[in-house]
Amino acid sequence: MHVAVIYVAARLVTTAMLLLAADLSGVGSRMGPDADLASTIVAWDGTWYWLIAYSGYPSQLPLTDSGQIAENAWAFMPVFPYLAQWVSLPFGQWAIGALIVSLAAGYAASLVLYRLLRLRLDSSATLWAVVFFTCGPLAALFQVGYAETLYLLWLFCALWCVLRRRYGWLYLLIPLMAFTRPGVLAFALFLALFGIWRWLNRRREHLGRREIIHIVTLGLLATVAGFAWQVVAGWITGDPGAYLSTELAWRRNWIPGDASFAPFEAFDAGIRFWFVTMWQLPLVWGYVAVGAGIVAIAAALLFLPQVRRLGAEIRLWSASYLFYLVLVFFPQSSIFRLLVPLSPLWGAVAAPRSRVWRIGVLAACLLGQWWWIYNMYALGNTAWQVP
């Protein structure tokens, strides 16, 4: 009941912010001067998900005037758009189905997050973590046509299963994650690290043969599932590199010309783009800043008492996902959205019992939420205003 009240209140606040952003949207905005609340649902990637539900995936990759592969639907996974289409059938509008799926999945994810964190924290800290999660800077994702909340539902359920050692459900949850949103390869890494951790701690907690088989098999399943969409895209289009080429098409919006994919290459290109091209700073400053950030995050995951209280599983997932982002992601304004799978760490933020601290964090969340909504929806007209 408490989670329901928190969720409804949070959604009313976000709705008010989205309405205000739509009202402030002008000629130069992505949504235009006639925007309304429905415009926010299908804005940005919501348009791509709607296009997938309406016309499916192209069998022939579109090309730019220069002959390079253009942006297309293969960058997006199928579970969310088709589920939203099915839900929308009684209403006749895909946007309504997308809103219902995002809202329902977000509420279910909030419930599971509560159950997940309650295994490690007291009730007060857990409820505050849910408050921060539902009111956070990226809270608009709970009610727009993005796949994030559905992915978070699968992810939180999967983490809960690992914490409770109930591995059977993961055989369903891993494929659902893989075909909802990119990121299941990070879960494969997490399972590998979790397996090593379980082996090292087998004397403290019994590690049986059956559990070993589950962890190894699920790790292999997550790895195969992580590459499955690339195989599907290559098979249907006849181009084995269809998916990666499609993803690179988005990077060319920031770095024109040819682009290639290699581990860590995208992240390095991002450092060069932002520090040298955009901010005209020495490249070494970028490497020092990123290196210092990595060291600080690693120290927090290893030593910060509030984070350690969450347990090894959540810390291993957080490390795995961050490593995955550094491995494959070109850092730009979408980085804020891509950090949402780290939401279990809200438990560490909520752990201090100080009421002043918690209210201060909530205020920062709400201010951050408005900043994000205003820039991405009311404005959305520069390179750093892409959700």
Coordinates of C-alpha atoms in Angstrom, one line a residue:
M1 CA 0.0 0.0 0.0
H2 CA 2.8 2.4 0.8
V3 CA 4.5 1.7 -2.5
A4 CA 1.2 2.4 -4.3
V5 CA 0.7 5.7 -2.6
I6 CA 4.3 6.8 -3.3
Y7 CA 4.0 5.7 -7.0
V8 CA 0.7 7.5 -7.6
A9 CA 2.0 10.7 -6.0
A10 CA 5.2 10.6 -8.0
R11 CA 3.4 10.1 -11.2
L12 CA 1.1 13.1 -10.6
V13 CA 4.2 15.2 -10.0
T14 CA 5.8 14.0 -13.2
T15 CA 2.6 14.5 -15.2
A16 CA 2.5 18.1 -14.0
M17 CA 6.1 18.6 -15.2
L18 CA 5.4 17.0 -18.6
L19 CA 2.4 19.2 -19.1
L20 CA 4.4 22.3 -18.3
A21 CA 7.2 21.1 -20.6
A22 CA 4.6 20.6 -23.4
D23 CA 3.2 24.1 -22.8
L24 CA 6.7 25.6 -22.9
S25 CA 7.6 23.7 -26.1
G26 CA 8.3 26.1 -28.9
V27 CA 9.1 26.3 -32.6
G28 CA 12.7 25.2 -32.0
S29 CA 11.8 22.3 -29.8
R30 CA 11.8 18.7 -30.9
M31 CA 8.0 18.4 -30.1
G32 CA 7.1 21.8 -31.7
P33 CA 4.7 24.6 -30.6
D34 CA 1.5 22.5 -30.5
A35 CA 2.8 19.8 -28.1
D36 CA 0.6 18.2 -25.6
L37 CA 0.9 15.3 -23.1
A38 CA 0.4 12.7 -25.8
S39 CA 3.4 14.3 -27.7
T40 CA 5.7 13.4 -24.8
I41 CA 4.7 9.7 -25.0
V42 CA 5.8 9.3 -28.6
A43 CA 8.7 11.7 -28.6
W44 CA 12.3 10.7 -29.4
D45 CA 12.7 6.9 -29.2
G46 CA 8.9 6.6 -28.6
T47 CA 8.5 7.3 -32.3
W48 CA 10.8 4.4 -33.2
Y49 CA 8.9 2.0 -31.0
W50 CA 5.6 3.2 -32.6
L51 CA 7.1 2.7 -36.0
I52 CA 8.1 -0.9 -35.1
A53 CA 4.6 -1.6 -33.9
Y54 CA 3.1 -0.1 -37.0
S55 CA 5.4 -1.4 -39.8
G56 CA 7.8 -3.9 -38.2
Y57 CA 11.5 -4.0 -39.0
P58 CA 13.0 -3.3 -42.5
S59 CA 14.3 -6.2 -44.5
Q60 CA 16.5 -3.8 -46.4
L61 CA 18.7 -1.4 -44.4
P62 CA 18.1 2.3 -45.4
L63 CA 21.1 4.3 -46.6
T64 CA 22.1 7.9 -46.3
D65 CA 23.0 10.1 -49.3
S66 CA 26.6 9.1 -48.8
G67 CA 25.8 5.4 -48.9
Q68 CA 26.2 4.7 -45.2
I69 CA 23.6 2.8 -43.2
A70 CA 21.0 5.2 -41.8
E71 CA 19.2 5.2 -38.5
N72 CA 16.5 2.5 -38.5
A73 CA 14.3 0.3 -36.3
W74 CA 16.9 -2.4 -35.8
A75 CA 18.5 -0.4 -32.9
F76 CA 15.4 -1.2 -30.8
M77 CA 14.2 -4.5 -29.3
P78 CA 10.7 -5.9 -30.1
V79 CA 9.1 -6.8 -26.7
F80 CA 8.0 -3.3 -25.6
P81 CA 6.6 -2.0 -28.9
Y82 CA 4.6 -5.2 -29.7
L83 CA 3.4 -5.5 -26.1
A84 CA 2.2 -1.9 -26.2
Q85 CA 0.5 -2.6 -29.5
W86 CA -1.4 -5.5 -28.0
V87 CA -2.4 -3.5 -25.0
S88 CA -3.6 -0.6 -27.2
L89 CA -6.0 -2.7 -29.2
P90 CA -9.1 -1.7 -27.2
F91 CA -8.1 2.0 -27.4
G92 CA -7.0 2.2 -31.0
Q93 CA -3.9 4.3 -30.3
W94 CA -0.5 2.8 -29.7
A95 CA 0.5 5.7 -27.4
I96 CA -2.2 4.7 -24.9
G97 CA -0.9 1.1 -24.9
A98 CA 2.7 2.4 -24.5
L99 CA 1.6 4.6 -21.5
I100 CA -0.2 1.7 -19.8
V101 CA 2.7 -0.6 -20.2
S102 CA 5.2 1.9 -19.0
L103 CA 3.1 2.9 -16.0
A104 CA 2.2 -0.7 -15.0
A105 CA 5.7 -2.0 -15.5
G106 CA 7.1 0.9 -13.5
Y107 CA 4.7 0.2 -10.6
A108 CA 5.6 -3.5 -10.7
A109 CA 9.3 -2.6 -10.8
S110 CA 8.8 -0.4 -7.8
L111 CA 7.2 -3.2 -5.9
V112 CA 10.0 -5.6 -6.8
L113 CA 12.6 -3.1 -5.9
Y114 CA 11.1 -2.8 -2.5
R115 CA 11.2 -6.5 -2.1
L116 CA 14.7 -6.7 -3.4
L117 CA 16.1 -4.0 -1.0
R118 CA 14.0 -5.2 1.9
L119 CA 16.3 -8.2 2.0
R120 CA 19.1 -6.0 3.1
L121 CA 17.6 -2.8 4.5
D122 CA 14.9 -1.8 7.1
S123 CA 11.5 -0.8 6.0
S124 CA 12.1 3.0 6.3
A125 CA 15.2 3.0 4.2
T126 CA 13.6 0.7 1.6
L127 CA 10.6 3.0 1.3
W128 CA 12.8 6.0 0.9
A129 CA 14.8 4.2 -1.8
V130 CA 11.5 3.7 -3.7
V131 CA 10.7 7.4 -3.2
F132 CA 14.0 8.3 -4.8
F133 CA 13.5 5.7 -7.6
T134 CA 10.0 6.9 -8.5
C135 CA 10.8 10.6 -8.2
G136 CA 14.3 10.6 -9.6
P137 CA 15.7 12.7 -12.3
L138 CA 14.7 10.2 -15.0
A139 CA 11.2 9.6 -13.6
A140 CA 9.6 10.7 -16.9
L141 CA 10.5 7.3 -18.2
F142 CA 7.7 5.8 -16.1
Q143 CA 5.1 7.4 -18.5
V144 CA 6.6 7.8 -21.9
G145 CA 7.0 5.3 -24.8
Y146 CA 10.4 3.9 -23.8
A147 CA 11.2 0.3 -22.9
E148 CA 13.1 1.2 -19.7
T149 CA 10.5 0.5 -17.0
L150 CA 9.7 -2.9 -18.6
Y151 CA 13.4 -3.8 -18.7
L152 CA 13.8 -2.6 -15.0
L153 CA 10.9 -5.0 -14.1
W154 CA 12.7 -8.0 -15.6
L155 CA 16.1 -6.9 -14.2
F156 CA 14.8 -6.4 -10.6
C157 CA 13.0 -9.7 -10.7
A158 CA 16.2 -11.3 -12.0
L159 CA 18.3 -9.8 -9.2
W160 CA 15.7 -10.8 -6.6
C161 CA 15.9 -14.4 -7.9
V162 CA 19.7 -14.4 -7.6
L163 CA 19.6 -13.0 -4.1
R164 CA 17.1 -15.7 -3.1
R165 CA 18.9 -18.4 -5.1
R166 CA 15.8 -19.1 -7.1
Y167 CA 17.4 -19.6 -10.5
G168 CA 14.5 -21.3 -12.4
W169 CA 12.7 -18.0 -13.3
L170 CA 15.9 -16.6 -14.8
Y171 CA 15.5 -19.0 -17.8
L172 CA 12.5 -16.8 -18.7
L173 CA 13.7 -13.4 -17.4
I174 CA 17.0 -13.4 -19.3
P175 CA 15.4 -13.8 -22.8
L176 CA 12.8 -11.1 -21.8
M177 CA 15.6 -8.7 -20.9
A178 CA 17.6 -9.5 -24.0
F179 CA 14.6 -8.7 -26.3
T180 CA 13.4 -5.7 -24.4
R181 CA 16.5 -3.5 -24.2
P182 CA 20.3 -3.9 -24.7
G183 CA 22.2 -4.8 -21.6
V184 CA 21.8 -8.5 -21.0
L185 CA 25.5 -9.0 -21.7
A186 CA 26.2 -7.1 -18.6
F187 CA 24.0 -9.6 -16.8
A188 CA 26.1 -12.4 -18.3
L189 CA 29.2 -10.7 -16.8
F190 CA 27.4 -10.3 -13.5
L191 CA 26.6 -14.1 -13.4
A192 CA 30.2 -14.9 -14.1
L193 CA 31.4 -12.7 -11.3
F194 CA 28.7 -13.9 -9.0
G195 CA 29.7 -17.5 -9.7
I196 CA 33.3 -16.7 -8.8
W197 CA 32.2 -15.0 -5.6
R198 CA 30.0 -17.9 -4.7
W199 CA 32.9 -20.3 -5.2
L200 CA 35.2 -18.2 -3.0
N201 CA 32.6 -18.1 -0.3
R202 CA 31.4 -21.7 -0.6
R203 CA 32.5 -22.5 3.0
R204 CA 30.3 -19.7 4.4
E205 CA 27.3 -20.6 2.2
H206 CA 27.0 -24.1 0.8
L207 CA 27.5 -24.2 -3.0
G208 CA 26.0 -27.4 -4.4
R209 CA 26.5 -29.0 -7.8
R210 CA 22.9 -28.0 -8.9
E211 CA 23.6 -24.3 -8.2
I212 CA 26.9 -24.4 -10.1
I213 CA 25.1 -25.9 -13.1
H214 CA 22.4 -23.2 -12.9
I215 CA 24.9 -20.3 -12.7
V216 CA 27.1 -21.6 -15.6
T217 CA 24.1 -22.5 -17.8
L218 CA 22.4 -19.1 -17.1
G219 CA 25.6 -17.3 -17.8
L220 CA 25.9 -19.0 -21.2
L221 CA 22.2 -18.3 -21.9
A222 CA 22.7 -14.6 -21.1
T223 CA 25.7 -14.5 -23.5
V224 CA 23.8 -16.2 -26.3
A225 CA 20.8 -14.0 -25.7
G226 CA 23.0 -10.9 -25.8
F227 CA 24.1 -11.6 -29.3
A228 CA 20.8 -13.1 -30.5
W229 CA 19.4 -9.8 -31.8
Q230 CA 22.5 -9.2 -33.9
V231 CA 21.9 -12.7 -35.5
V232 CA 18.2 -11.9 -36.1
A233 CA 19.0 -8.6 -37.7
G234 CA 21.7 -10.1 -39.9
W235 CA 19.5 -13.0 -41.0
I236 CA 16.5 -10.8 -42.0
T237 CA 18.5 -8.1 -43.7
G238 CA 21.2 -10.3 -45.2
D239 CA 23.9 -8.1 -43.6
P240 CA 25.7 -9.8 -40.7
G241 CA 26.7 -6.4 -39.4
A242 CA 23.2 -4.9 -39.6
Y243 CA 22.8 -4.2 -35.9
L244 CA 26.2 -2.8 -35.2
S245 CA 26.0 -0.6 -38.3
T246 CA 22.7 0.7 -37.2
E247 CA 24.0 1.6 -33.8
L248 CA 26.9 3.4 -35.4
A249 CA 24.5 5.4 -37.4
W250 CA 23.5 7.2 -34.2
R251 CA 27.1 7.9 -33.3
R252 CA 27.6 9.8 -36.6
N253 CA 25.2 12.4 -35.3
W254 CA 28.0 13.5 -33.0
I255 CA 31.0 12.3 -35.0
P256 CA 30.4 12.6 -38.8
G257 CA 32.2 10.2 -41.2
D258 CA 33.1 6.6 -40.8
A259 CA 32.8 4.9 -37.5
S260 CA 33.7 1.4 -36.4
F261 CA 33.1 -0.7 -33.3
A262 CA 35.7 -2.2 -31.0
P263 CA 35.7 -2.7 -27.3
F264 CA 36.3 0.6 -25.5
E265 CA 36.6 2.5 -28.8
A266 CA 33.2 4.3 -28.5
F267 CA 34.0 5.5 -24.9
D268 CA 37.4 6.7 -26.0
A269 CA 35.8 8.5 -29.0
G270 CA 33.3 10.2 -26.6
I271 CA 36.1 11.5 -24.4
R272 CA 37.8 12.9 -27.4
F273 CA 34.6 14.5 -28.7
W274 CA 33.5 16.2 -25.5
F275 CA 36.9 17.3 -24.0
V276 CA 38.7 18.2 -27.3
T277 CA 36.0 19.1 -29.9
M278 CA 33.3 20.5 -27.7
W279 CA 35.0 21.9 -24.6
Q280 CA 38.5 22.5 -26.3
L281 CA 40.3 21.1 -23.4
P282 CA 43.5 18.9 -23.4
L283 CA 42.7 15.2 -24.1
V284 CA 44.7 14.2 -21.1
W285 CA 42.2 16.1 -18.9
G286 CA 39.5 13.8 -20.2
Y287 CA 41.5 10.7 -19.4
V288 CA 42.3 12.0 -15.9
A289 CA 38.7 12.9 -15.2
V290 CA 37.3 9.6 -16.4
G291 CA 40.1 7.7 -14.6
A292 CA 39.3 9.5 -11.4
G293 CA 35.6 8.8 -11.8
I294 CA 36.3 5.1 -12.3
V295 CA 38.5 5.0 -9.2
A296 CA 35.9 6.8 -7.1
I297 CA 33.1 4.5 -8.3
A298 CA 35.2 1.4 -7.6
A299 CA 36.1 2.7 -4.1
A300 CA 32.4 3.4 -3.4
L301 CA 31.4 -0.1 -4.5
L302 CA 34.2 -1.7 -2.5
F303 CA 34.4 0.3 0.7
L304 CA 31.4 2.6 1.3
P305 CA 29.4 1.1 4.2
Q306 CA 26.0 2.1 2.8
V307 CA 26.8 0.4 -0.5
R308 CA 28.3 -2.7 1.2
R309 CA 25.1 -3.1 3.2
L310 CA 23.2 -3.8 -0.1
G311 CA 25.1 -7.1 -0.5
A312 CA 27.7 -8.5 -2.9
E313 CA 25.1 -9.3 -5.6
I314 CA 23.9 -5.7 -6.1
R315 CA 27.5 -4.4 -6.0
L316 CA 28.6 -7.0 -8.5
W317 CA 25.7 -6.1 -10.8
S318 CA 26.5 -2.4 -10.6
A319 CA 30.2 -3.0 -11.4
S320 CA 29.3 -5.3 -14.3
Y321 CA 26.8 -2.9 -15.8
L322 CA 29.2 0.1 -15.5
F323 CA 32.0 -2.0 -17.1
Y324 CA 29.6 -2.9 -19.9
L325 CA 28.8 0.8 -20.6
V326 CA 32.5 1.7 -20.8
L327 CA 33.0 -1.3 -23.1
V328 CA 30.4 -0.4 -25.7
F329 CA 28.8 3.0 -25.1
F330 CA 29.5 6.3 -26.8
P331 CA 29.0 8.8 -23.9
Q332 CA 26.5 11.5 -24.7
S333 CA 23.4 13.0 -23.0
S334 CA 21.7 9.6 -23.0
I335 CA 24.1 8.4 -20.4
F336 CA 21.7 9.6 -17.7
R337 CA 19.0 7.3 -19.0
L338 CA 21.4 4.4 -19.4
L339 CA 22.4 4.6 -15.8
V340 CA 18.8 3.8 -14.7
P341 CA 19.6 0.0 -14.4
L342 CA 21.8 1.0 -11.4
S343 CA 18.6 2.0 -9.5
P344 CA 19.1 -0.6 -6.7
L345 CA 21.9 1.7 -5.5
W346 CA 19.2 4.1 -4.4
G347 CA 19.2 1.8 -1.3
A348 CA 22.6 3.2 -0.4
V349 CA 21.4 6.7 -0.8
A350 CA 18.5 6.1 1.4
A351 CA 20.4 4.2 4.1
P352 CA 21.4 7.3 6.3
R353 CA 18.6 7.8 8.8
S354 CA 18.8 11.6 8.8
R355 CA 15.5 13.1 7.8
V356 CA 17.2 16.3 6.6
W357 CA 19.4 14.1 4.3
R358 CA 16.5 12.2 2.8
I359 CA 14.4 15.3 2.2
G360 CA 17.4 17.0 0.7
V361 CA 17.9 14.1 -1.7
L362 CA 14.2 14.1 -2.6
A363 CA 14.4 17.8 -3.4
A364 CA 17.5 17.2 -5.6
C365 CA 15.6 14.4 -7.3
L366 CA 12.7 16.6 -8.1
L367 CA 14.9 19.5 -9.3
G368 CA 16.9 17.0 -11.5
Q369 CA 13.6 15.6 -12.9
W370 CA 12.4 19.0 -14.0
W371 CA 15.8 19.9 -15.4
W372 CA 15.8 16.7 -17.5
I373 CA 12.2 17.1 -18.6
Y374 CA 12.6 20.7 -19.5
N375 CA 15.8 20.2 -21.5
M376 CA 14.7 17.0 -23.3
Y377 CA 11.1 17.8 -24.0
A378 CA 10.5 21.5 -23.7
L379 CA 13.8 22.2 -25.6
G380 CA 15.5 19.2 -27.1
N381 CA 17.3 21.2 -29.7
T382 CA 21.0 20.7 -29.1
A383 CA 23.4 17.7 -29.0
W384 CA 23.3 17.4 -25.3
Q385 CA 19.5 17.5 -25.0
V386 CA 18.8 14.0 -26.3
P387 CA 17.2 11.6 -23.7

